[in-house]
Amino acid sequence: MASKTPTKNAKKPLAKRSDGKPTLLSGGNPQIAKAYGDAPVQAYIAAMPGWKQDVGRRVDALITRAVPQVYKAVKWNSPLYGIEGEGWFLALHCYAKYVKVAFFRGALLTPVPPGPSKTQETRYLNVHENEELDEAQFIAWVKQASQLPGERM
């Protein structure tokens, strides 16, 4: 007789709220299925709560302007930006009070982004509500980061 118990490797479908929108995880981070391309990143941004959505749109537009050939994906409920075949150079993630931009090789950028990390090379930029983003500096970091070896994930 076949078992009705799911196997360990069976994937659960992602939860959706009653309004059909993605579930918001801890800190308001949208739960978006792993996928490659612009569409899942735009779905993530559309699901970002409140003011964070405007930050997500602006950051995504600046990255795309700085690196027109940028490759996008959502993995582990975070948008990733990279160069196809070269790895990822940046990620976004929502927290309760800010949007975190992770530069995977941030310690090699000039100037180094302000947020320290537990890992030697990663540096963060936390964008808070009503905080002005220095777009020129951000674009400079994105351009530099896109030229460095990417993170393989």
mmCIF file of C-alpha atoms in Angstrom:
data_model
loop_
_atom_site.group_PDB
_atom_site.id
_atom_site.type_symbol
_atom_site.label_atom_id
_atom_site.label_comp_id
_atom_site.label_asym_id
_atom_site.label_seq_id
_atom_site.Cartn_x
_atom_site.Cartn_y
_atom_site.Cartn_z
ATOM 1 C CA MET A 1 0.000 0.000 0.000
ATOM 2 C CA ALA A 2 1.437 3.394 -0.995
ATOM 3 C CA SER A 3 2.120 5.925 1.715
ATOM 4 C CA LYS A 4 0.178 9.183 1.666
ATOM 5 C CA THR A 5 2.939 10.959 3.573
ATOM 6 C CA PRO A 6 4.825 13.454 1.372
ATOM 7 C CA THR A 7 8.490 12.780 0.786
ATOM 8 C CA LYS A 8 11.137 14.968 2.404
ATOM 9 C CA ASN A 9 11.955 16.511 -0.969
ATOM 10 C CA ALA A 10 8.386 17.505 -1.821
ATOM 11 C CA LYS A 11 8.034 21.275 -2.121
ATOM 12 C CA LYS A 12 5.209 23.090 -0.421
ATOM 13 C CA PRO A 13 3.450 25.696 -2.539
ATOM 14 C CA LEU A 14 4.155 29.278 -1.487
ATOM 15 C CA ALA A 15 1.481 30.703 0.726
ATOM 16 C CA LYS A 16 -0.702 33.501 -0.586
ATOM 17 C CA ARG A 17 -2.823 35.871 1.421
ATOM 18 C CA SER A 18 -6.583 35.862 0.971
ATOM 19 C CA ASP A 19 -6.217 38.863 -1.388
ATOM 20 C CA GLY A 20 -3.967 36.778 -3.697
ATOM 21 C CA LYS A 21 -0.814 38.760 -2.922
ATOM 22 C CA PRO A 22 2.381 37.047 -1.729
ATOM 23 C CA THR A 23 2.749 36.382 1.966
ATOM 24 C CA LEU A 24 4.948 38.860 3.807
ATOM 25 C CA LEU A 25 7.557 37.143 5.913
ATOM 26 C CA SER A 26 9.450 38.540 8.878
ATOM 27 C CA GLY A 27 10.046 42.289 8.568
ATOM 28 C CA GLY A 28 7.681 42.531 5.608
ATOM 29 C CA ASN A 29 9.890 40.596 3.213
ATOM 30 C CA PRO A 30 7.748 39.221 0.345
ATOM 31 C CA GLN A 31 7.710 35.457 -0.185
ATOM 32 C CA ILE A 32 8.372 35.038 -3.911
ATOM 33 C CA ALA A 33 9.134 31.722 -5.600
ATOM 34 C CA LYS A 34 12.652 31.171 -6.915
ATOM 35 C CA ALA A 35 12.782 32.275 -10.555
ATOM 36 C CA TYR A 36 15.065 33.990 -13.047
ATOM 37 C CA GLY A 37 14.445 37.166 -15.043
ATOM 38 C CA ASP A 38 12.893 40.568 -14.514
ATOM 39 C CA ALA A 39 9.323 39.329 -13.880
ATOM 40 C CA PRO A 40 9.953 37.715 -10.448
ATOM 41 C CA VAL A 41 11.991 40.753 -9.350
ATOM 42 C CA GLN A 42 9.120 43.037 -10.364
ATOM 43 C CA ALA A 43 6.683 40.747 -8.485
ATOM 44 C CA TYR A 44 8.894 41.058 -5.386
ATOM 45 C CA ILE A 45 9.015 44.855 -5.703
ATOM 46 C CA ALA A 46 5.233 45.055 -6.220
ATOM 47 C CA ALA A 47 4.751 43.044 -3.020
ATOM 48 C CA MET A 48 7.112 45.180 -0.910
ATOM 49 C CA PRO A 49 5.014 46.873 1.785
ATOM 50 C CA GLY A 50 4.433 50.635 1.990
ATOM 51 C CA TRP A 51 7.329 53.018 1.420
ATOM 52 C CA LYS A 52 9.695 50.098 0.782
ATOM 53 C CA GLN A 53 8.057 49.550 -2.607
ATOM 54 C CA ASP A 54 9.196 53.009 -3.771
ATOM 55 C CA VAL A 55 12.728 52.223 -2.566
ATOM 56 C CA GLY A 56 12.638 48.902 -4.433
ATOM 57 C CA ARG A 57 11.472 50.561 -7.657
ATOM 58 C CA ARG A 58 14.117 53.277 -7.428
ATOM 59 C CA VAL A 59 16.970 50.888 -6.599
ATOM 60 C CA ASP A 60 15.940 48.512 -9.407
ATOM 61 C CA ALA A 61 15.785 51.395 -11.909
ATOM 62 C CA LEU A 62 19.211 52.692 -10.842
ATOM 63 C CA ILE A 63 20.773 49.232 -11.127
ATOM 64 C CA THR A 64 19.250 48.722 -14.578
ATOM 65 C CA ARG A 65 20.456 52.163 -15.693
ATOM 66 C CA ALA A 66 23.978 51.558 -14.362
ATOM 67 C CA VAL A 67 24.249 48.026 -15.803
ATOM 68 C CA PRO A 68 21.849 47.680 -18.772
ATOM 69 C CA GLN A 69 22.756 43.984 -19.279
ATOM 70 C CA VAL A 70 22.044 43.128 -15.622
ATOM 71 C CA TYR A 71 20.732 39.618 -15.001
ATOM 72 C CA LYS A 72 17.993 39.307 -12.358
ATOM 73 C CA ALA A 73 16.512 36.560 -10.229
ATOM 74 C CA VAL A 74 14.706 35.967 -6.967
ATOM 75 C CA LYS A 75 16.260 33.365 -4.679
ATOM 76 C CA TRP A 76 15.680 32.889 -0.963
ATOM 77 C CA ASN A 77 12.996 35.607 -1.090
ATOM 78 C CA SER A 78 15.512 38.246 -2.187
ATOM 79 C CA PRO A 79 16.079 39.835 -5.596
ATOM 80 C CA LEU A 80 19.580 39.207 -6.923
ATOM 81 C CA TYR A 81 21.408 41.205 -9.581
ATOM 82 C CA GLY A 82 24.377 39.920 -11.533
ATOM 83 C CA ILE A 83 26.052 39.358 -14.833
ATOM 84 C CA GLU A 84 24.812 36.207 -16.557
ATOM 85 C CA GLY A 85 27.405 33.451 -16.241
ATOM 86 C CA GLU A 86 29.559 35.622 -13.941
ATOM 87 C CA GLY A 87 27.635 35.483 -10.670
ATOM 88 C CA TRP A 88 25.696 37.888 -8.451
ATOM 89 C CA PHE A 89 27.012 41.246 -7.253
ATOM 90 C CA LEU A 90 24.045 42.633 -5.282
ATOM 91 C CA ALA A 91 20.880 41.603 -3.417
ATOM 92 C CA LEU A 92 17.885 43.331 -1.799
ATOM 93 C CA HIS A 93 15.987 42.299 1.304
ATOM 94 C CA CYS A 94 13.165 43.911 3.308
ATOM 95 C CA TYR A 95 13.462 44.339 7.044
ATOM 96 C CA ALA A 96 10.965 45.953 9.421
ATOM 97 C CA LYS A 97 12.620 49.402 9.406
ATOM 98 C CA TYR A 98 14.757 49.443 6.237
ATOM 99 C CA VAL A 99 15.588 47.899 2.891
ATOM 100 C CA LYS A 100 18.998 46.260 2.887
ATOM 101 C CA VAL A 101 21.178 46.381 -0.215
ATOM 102 C CA ALA A 102 23.973 43.800 -0.004
ATOM 103 C CA PHE A 103 27.086 44.311 -2.102
ATOM 104 C CA PHE A 104 28.720 40.875 -2.094
ATOM 105 C CA ARG A 105 32.204 42.289 -2.832
ATOM 106 C CA GLY A 106 31.478 45.598 -1.091
ATOM 107 C CA ALA A 107 34.784 45.716 0.786
ATOM 108 C CA LEU A 108 36.455 46.205 -2.617
ATOM 109 C CA LEU A 109 34.313 49.225 -3.563
ATOM 110 C CA THR A 110 35.485 52.831 -3.301
ATOM 111 C CA PRO A 111 34.363 54.227 -0.954
ATOM 112 C CA VAL A 112 33.297 51.143 0.957
ATOM 113 C CA PRO A 113 29.507 51.058 1.645
ATOM 114 C CA PRO A 114 28.826 51.934 5.284
ATOM 115 C CA GLY A 115 27.216 48.745 6.624
ATOM 116 C CA PRO A 116 29.582 46.105 8.023
ATOM 117 C CA SER A 117 28.991 42.384 7.641
ATOM 118 C CA LYS A 118 29.959 39.182 9.391
ATOM 119 C CA THR A 119 31.635 38.150 6.149
ATOM 120 C CA GLN A 120 34.890 39.760 5.096
ATOM 121 C CA GLU A 121 33.885 41.011 1.639
ATOM 122 C CA THR A 122 30.171 41.840 1.975
ATOM 123 C CA ARG A 123 29.055 45.364 2.837
ATOM 124 C CA TYR A 124 25.560 46.763 3.226
ATOM 125 C CA LEU A 125 23.626 49.913 2.502
ATOM 126 C CA ASN A 126 20.467 50.210 4.600
ATOM 127 C CA VAL A 127 17.822 52.545 3.189
ATOM 128 C CA HIS A 128 15.347 53.831 5.797
ATOM 129 C CA GLU A 129 11.994 55.551 5.338
ATOM 130 C CA ASN A 130 12.294 59.234 4.328
ATOM 131 C CA GLU A 131 16.044 58.814 3.842
ATOM 132 C CA GLU A 132 17.574 60.381 0.746
ATOM 133 C CA LEU A 133 19.491 57.905 -1.404
ATOM 134 C CA ASP A 134 22.719 59.328 -2.835
ATOM 135 C CA GLU A 135 21.956 58.150 -6.359
ATOM 136 C CA ALA A 136 25.324 59.151 -7.854
ATOM 137 C CA GLN A 137 27.194 57.179 -5.181
ATOM 138 C CA PHE A 138 24.821 54.236 -5.499
ATOM 139 C CA ILE A 139 25.285 54.077 -9.270
ATOM 140 C CA ALA A 140 29.072 54.269 -8.816
ATOM 141 C CA TRP A 141 28.943 51.325 -6.392
ATOM 142 C CA VAL A 142 26.724 49.307 -8.735
ATOM 143 C CA LYS A 143 29.037 49.911 -11.698
ATOM 144 C CA GLN A 144 32.095 48.943 -9.634
ATOM 145 C CA ALA A 145 30.380 45.877 -8.159
ATOM 146 C CA SER A 146 29.302 44.656 -11.591
ATOM 147 C CA GLN A 147 32.943 44.604 -12.707
ATOM 148 C CA LEU A 148 34.107 42.385 -9.823
ATOM 149 C CA PRO A 149 33.876 38.581 -9.722
ATOM 150 C CA GLY A 150 30.310 37.673 -8.793
ATOM 151 C CA GLU A 151 29.065 35.465 -6.002
ATOM 152 C CA ARG A 152 28.026 31.977 -7.113
ATOM 153 C CA MET A 153 24.737 30.907 -5.539
#
